[in-house]
Short mmCIF file of C-alpha atoms and ligand atoms in Angstrom, two decimals:
data_model
loop_
_atom_site.label_atom_id
_atom_site.label_comp_id
_atom_site.label_asym_id
_atom_site.label_seq_id
_atom_site.Cartn_x
_atom_site.Cartn_y
_atom_site.Cartn_z
CA MET W 289 -12.38 -60.23 -144.16
CA ARG W 290 -11.45 -63.36 -142.28
CA VAL W 291 -13.86 -66.11 -143.25
CA LYS W 292 -13.68 -69.82 -142.62
CA PHE W 293 -15.84 -72.61 -144.02
CA LEU W 294 -16.91 -74.79 -141.11
CA GLY W 295 -18.71 -77.50 -143.03
CA SER W 296 -22.01 -78.80 -144.41
CA PHE W 297 -24.55 -79.90 -141.85
CA TYR W 298 -27.68 -81.98 -142.24
CA GLU W 299 -28.85 -83.02 -138.79
CA GLU W 300 -26.56 -81.63 -136.15
CA PHE W 301 -25.44 -78.03 -136.31
CA PRO W 302 -22.31 -76.41 -134.83
CA PRO W 303 -22.44 -75.34 -131.16
CA PRO W 304 -24.13 -71.95 -130.81
CA ASP W 305 -20.89 -70.28 -129.76
CA TYR W 306 -21.47 -67.32 -132.07
CA PRO W 307 -24.63 -65.52 -133.16
CA GLU W 308 -25.77 -66.41 -136.67
CA VAL W 309 -27.12 -64.68 -139.76
CA VAL W 310 -28.84 -66.88 -142.34
CA PHE W 311 -29.43 -66.32 -146.07
CA VAL W 312 -32.84 -67.64 -147.12
CA GLY W 313 -34.79 -67.56 -150.38
CA ARG W 314 -35.90 -69.29 -153.53
CA SER W 315 -33.55 -71.54 -155.35
CA ASN W 316 -31.31 -69.57 -157.72
CA VAL W 317 -32.21 -66.21 -156.14
CA GLY W 318 -28.52 -65.61 -155.41
CA LYS W 319 -27.97 -66.60 -151.76
CA SER W 320 -24.54 -68.15 -152.21
CA SER W 321 -23.42 -65.34 -154.52
CA LEU W 322 -24.54 -62.71 -152.03
CA LEU W 323 -22.70 -64.41 -149.18
CA ASN W 324 -19.55 -64.48 -151.30
CA MET W 325 -19.93 -60.82 -152.18
CA VAL W 326 -20.37 -59.83 -148.56
CA VAL W 327 -17.24 -61.64 -147.37
CA GLY W 328 -15.26 -60.80 -150.48
CA ALA W 329 -14.28 -64.39 -151.24
CA LYS W 330 -15.66 -67.34 -153.21
CA VAL W 331 -16.40 -69.56 -150.25
CA ALA W 332 -19.94 -70.71 -151.08
CA ARG W 333 -20.70 -72.68 -154.22
CA VAL W 334 -22.64 -70.92 -156.94
CA SER W 335 -24.35 -72.49 -159.92
CA LYS W 336 -26.60 -71.66 -162.85
CA GLU W 337 -28.61 -74.76 -162.00
CA PRO W 338 -31.13 -74.23 -159.22
CA GLY W 339 -30.68 -76.55 -156.25
CA ARG W 340 -26.93 -76.16 -155.92
CA THR W 341 -26.84 -75.78 -152.16
CA ARG W 342 -28.12 -79.01 -150.60
CA ALA W 343 -27.03 -78.75 -146.99
CA VAL W 344 -26.86 -76.14 -144.28
CA ASN W 345 -23.41 -74.60 -144.79
CA TYR W 346 -21.73 -72.73 -141.97
CA PHE W 347 -19.06 -70.05 -142.33
CA LEU W 348 -17.40 -68.13 -139.53
CA LEU W 349 -16.80 -64.45 -140.20
CA GLU W 350 -14.13 -62.56 -138.25
CA ASP W 351 -14.35 -65.08 -135.38
CA GLU W 352 -17.51 -63.22 -134.53
CA VAL W 353 -20.57 -64.40 -136.39
CA TYR W 354 -21.76 -67.49 -138.24
CA LEU W 355 -23.00 -66.92 -141.78
CA VAL W 356 -25.32 -69.68 -142.89
CA ASP W 357 -26.08 -70.63 -146.49
CA VAL W 358 -29.12 -72.89 -146.80
CA PRO W 359 -30.75 -74.69 -149.73
CA GLY W 360 -33.34 -72.68 -151.64
CA TYR W 361 -37.02 -73.50 -152.04
CA GLY W 362 -39.46 -73.38 -154.92
CA TYR W 363 -37.44 -75.05 -157.64
CA ALA W 364 -40.18 -76.28 -159.99
CA LYS W 365 -38.43 -79.48 -161.04
CA VAL W 366 -37.77 -80.98 -157.64
CA LYS W 367 -39.66 -84.12 -156.75
CA ARG W 368 -42.07 -84.29 -153.91
CA GLU W 369 -39.62 -86.27 -151.74
CA GLU W 370 -37.00 -83.57 -152.28
CA MET W 371 -39.42 -80.90 -151.16
CA GLU W 372 -40.32 -82.91 -148.08
CA ARG W 373 -36.63 -83.34 -147.34
CA TRP W 374 -36.08 -79.59 -147.66
CA LYS W 375 -39.02 -78.83 -145.39
CA LYS W 376 -37.88 -81.29 -142.72
CA MET W 377 -34.31 -80.04 -142.74
CA MET W 378 -35.32 -76.38 -142.61
CA GLU W 379 -37.94 -76.91 -139.90
CA LYS W 380 -35.32 -78.62 -137.80
CA TYR W 381 -32.83 -75.85 -138.52
CA PHE W 382 -35.17 -73.00 -137.58
CA LEU W 383 -36.58 -74.77 -134.55
CA GLU W 384 -33.15 -75.58 -133.16
CA ARG W 385 -31.48 -72.31 -134.02
CA LYS W 386 -34.23 -69.72 -133.63
CA ASP W 387 -32.68 -68.23 -130.52
CA ASN W 388 -29.23 -68.14 -132.07
CA ILE W 389 -30.38 -66.55 -135.34
CA LYS W 390 -30.00 -62.82 -134.83
CA MET W 391 -31.08 -61.99 -138.36
CA ALA W 392 -32.40 -63.74 -141.45
CA PHE W 393 -31.82 -62.19 -144.84
CA LEU W 394 -34.79 -63.05 -147.00
CA LEU W 395 -33.65 -62.74 -150.59
CA ILE W 396 -36.18 -61.73 -153.22
CA ASP W 397 -35.37 -61.52 -156.92
CA SER W 398 -35.83 -57.88 -158.00
CA VAL W 399 -37.44 -58.97 -161.27
CA ALA W 400 -39.60 -61.89 -160.09
CA GLY W 401 -40.93 -60.15 -157.00
CA VAL W 402 -42.57 -61.71 -153.95
CA GLN W 403 -43.82 -65.26 -154.58
CA PRO W 404 -46.25 -67.32 -152.49
CA LEU W 405 -43.42 -69.39 -150.99
CA ASP W 406 -41.69 -66.18 -149.90
CA GLU W 407 -44.87 -65.22 -148.08
CA GLN W 408 -44.83 -68.62 -146.37
CA MET W 409 -41.25 -68.02 -145.35
CA ILE W 410 -42.25 -64.69 -143.79
CA GLU W 411 -44.94 -66.56 -141.85
CA TRP W 412 -42.28 -68.95 -140.56
CA PHE W 413 -40.11 -66.06 -139.41
CA GLU W 414 -43.04 -64.56 -137.59
CA TYR W 415 -43.98 -67.89 -136.06
CA TYR W 416 -40.43 -68.55 -134.84
CA GLY W 417 -39.90 -64.92 -133.82
CA ILE W 418 -36.89 -64.48 -136.10
CA PRO W 419 -36.08 -60.90 -137.15
CA TYR W 420 -35.60 -60.59 -140.89
CA THR W 421 -34.41 -58.13 -143.50
CA VAL W 422 -35.51 -58.34 -147.12
CA VAL W 423 -32.71 -58.21 -149.67
CA LEU W 424 -33.67 -57.58 -153.29
CA THR W 425 -31.16 -59.40 -155.46
CA LYS W 426 -29.82 -59.05 -159.01
CA THR W 427 -30.78 -55.38 -159.37
CA ASP W 428 -28.34 -55.27 -162.31
CA LYS W 429 -30.89 -57.32 -164.27
CA ALA W 430 -33.95 -55.32 -163.28
CA THR W 431 -35.43 -52.13 -164.67
CA GLN W 432 -36.27 -49.27 -162.33
CA LYS W 433 -39.92 -50.08 -162.83
CA GLU W 434 -39.45 -53.70 -161.78
CA ILE W 435 -37.51 -52.66 -158.71
CA SER W 436 -40.23 -50.20 -157.70
CA ARG W 437 -42.92 -52.83 -158.13
CA THR W 438 -41.04 -55.38 -156.03
CA LEU W 439 -40.31 -52.75 -153.38
CA LYS W 440 -43.98 -51.96 -153.19
CA GLN W 441 -44.84 -55.65 -152.65
CA VAL W 442 -42.19 -55.99 -149.98
CA LYS W 443 -43.46 -52.97 -148.08
CA ARG W 444 -46.64 -54.86 -147.34
CA TYR W 445 -44.52 -56.85 -144.86
CA VAL W 446 -41.65 -54.66 -143.72
CA GLY W 447 -40.72 -51.02 -143.42
CA GLU W 448 -38.29 -49.33 -145.75
CA GLU W 449 -35.47 -49.61 -143.19
CA ALA W 450 -35.69 -53.41 -143.45
CA VAL W 451 -35.02 -53.57 -147.20
CA VAL W 452 -31.63 -53.62 -148.91
CA LEU W 453 -31.02 -53.46 -152.67
CA SER W 454 -28.21 -55.68 -153.89
CA SER W 455 -26.33 -57.02 -156.86
CA ALA W 456 -23.57 -59.58 -156.43
CA LYS W 457 -22.52 -58.79 -159.95
CA GLU W 458 -22.00 -55.10 -159.23
CA ASN W 459 -21.05 -55.42 -155.58
CA ARG W 460 -24.11 -53.41 -154.68
CA GLY W 461 -25.30 -53.44 -151.06
CA LYS W 462 -22.11 -54.90 -149.64
CA LYS W 463 -21.38 -52.21 -147.07
CA GLU W 464 -24.97 -52.07 -145.92
CA LEU W 465 -25.19 -55.83 -145.45
CA LEU W 466 -21.85 -56.06 -143.69
CA SER W 467 -22.79 -53.39 -141.22
CA ARG W 468 -26.06 -55.19 -140.47
CA ILE W 469 -24.22 -58.48 -140.00
CA LEU W 470 -21.57 -57.14 -137.66
CA LYS W 471 -24.10 -55.17 -135.60
P1 GTP L 124 -29.42 -72.44 -154.64
O1 GTP L 124 -28.19 -72.79 -153.90
O2 GTP L 124 -29.72 -73.36 -155.77
O3 GTP L 124 -30.63 -72.27 -153.74
O4 GTP L 124 -29.19 -71.01 -155.38
P2 GTP L 124 -28.62 -69.66 -154.77
O5 GTP L 124 -29.75 -68.84 -154.26
O6 GTP L 124 -27.50 -69.91 -153.84
O7 GTP L 124 -28.09 -68.90 -156.10
P3 GTP L 124 -26.58 -68.75 -156.61
O8 GTP L 124 -25.82 -67.80 -155.76
O9 GTP L 124 -26.00 -70.11 -156.82
O10 GTP L 124 -26.81 -68.01 -158.01
C1 GTP L 124 -27.67 -68.53 -159.00
C2 GTP L 124 -27.35 -67.89 -160.35
O11 GTP L 124 -27.63 -66.49 -160.32
C3 GTP L 124 -25.88 -68.01 -160.75
O12 GTP L 124 -25.82 -68.24 -162.13
C4 GTP L 124 -25.31 -66.65 -160.39
O13 GTP L 124 -24.17 -66.30 -161.14
C5 GTP L 124 -26.48 -65.73 -160.68
N1 GTP L 124 -26.44 -64.51 -159.88
C6 GTP L 124 -26.33 -64.42 -158.54
N2 GTP L 124 -26.32 -63.13 -158.11
C7 GTP L 124 -26.43 -62.37 -159.22
C8 GTP L 124 -26.49 -60.95 -159.45
O14 GTP L 124 -26.43 -60.10 -158.55
N3 GTP L 124 -26.63 -60.54 -160.75
C9 GTP L 124 -26.72 -61.42 -161.79
N4 GTP L 124 -26.87 -60.92 -163.01
N5 GTP L 124 -26.65 -62.76 -161.61
C10 GTP L 124 -26.51 -63.23 -160.35
MG1 MG L 125 -26.79 -71.65 -153.05
#
């Protein structure tokens, strides 16, 4: 896959010359890892420490679509100012880009399940009219029972066709995600 890092953005974003797909979810849920898996290259920075991604990072895939890696939410240790900063940056991002975002991947940890902040995120998507797909992450770490429970929670919001199971560790879900991105 041809993928190019376009830069980290805080206030101004790149011109909407290509449609974009954004990876959203709690801190540490595996957004950057999933993006890397999908493109087959280590372009986004991954870390054990939550809060690794601090800006809105743009990648261009196949000269066709922007892939966007954004900072995660819900990291317990962040200070109030940090949370406010996140909220401001993300509100600006979604408001400015809502028409250019063709799809948001909402990542949910297969073990942890749907959290209140994920529900808030879904409300944002609905408010901004952004179509979203739920991606369960790190299935390699989850038992079948945990996956079923999380799937059941997710189905309160979306139909089965809008859920993808994934593991960056095992390359699971790659084809499915790629085909949704390039569609
Ligand atoms: P922030 O940028 O802080 O919001 O985090 P993120 O959502 O981008 O998570 P990131 O991709 O940096 O991954 C966080 C941690 O989870 C890292 O230690 C990864 O190696 C690990 N991880 C990511 N995906 C998987 C997976 O599919 N399986 C397992 N076992 N670990 C994973
Ligand atoms: Mg990240």
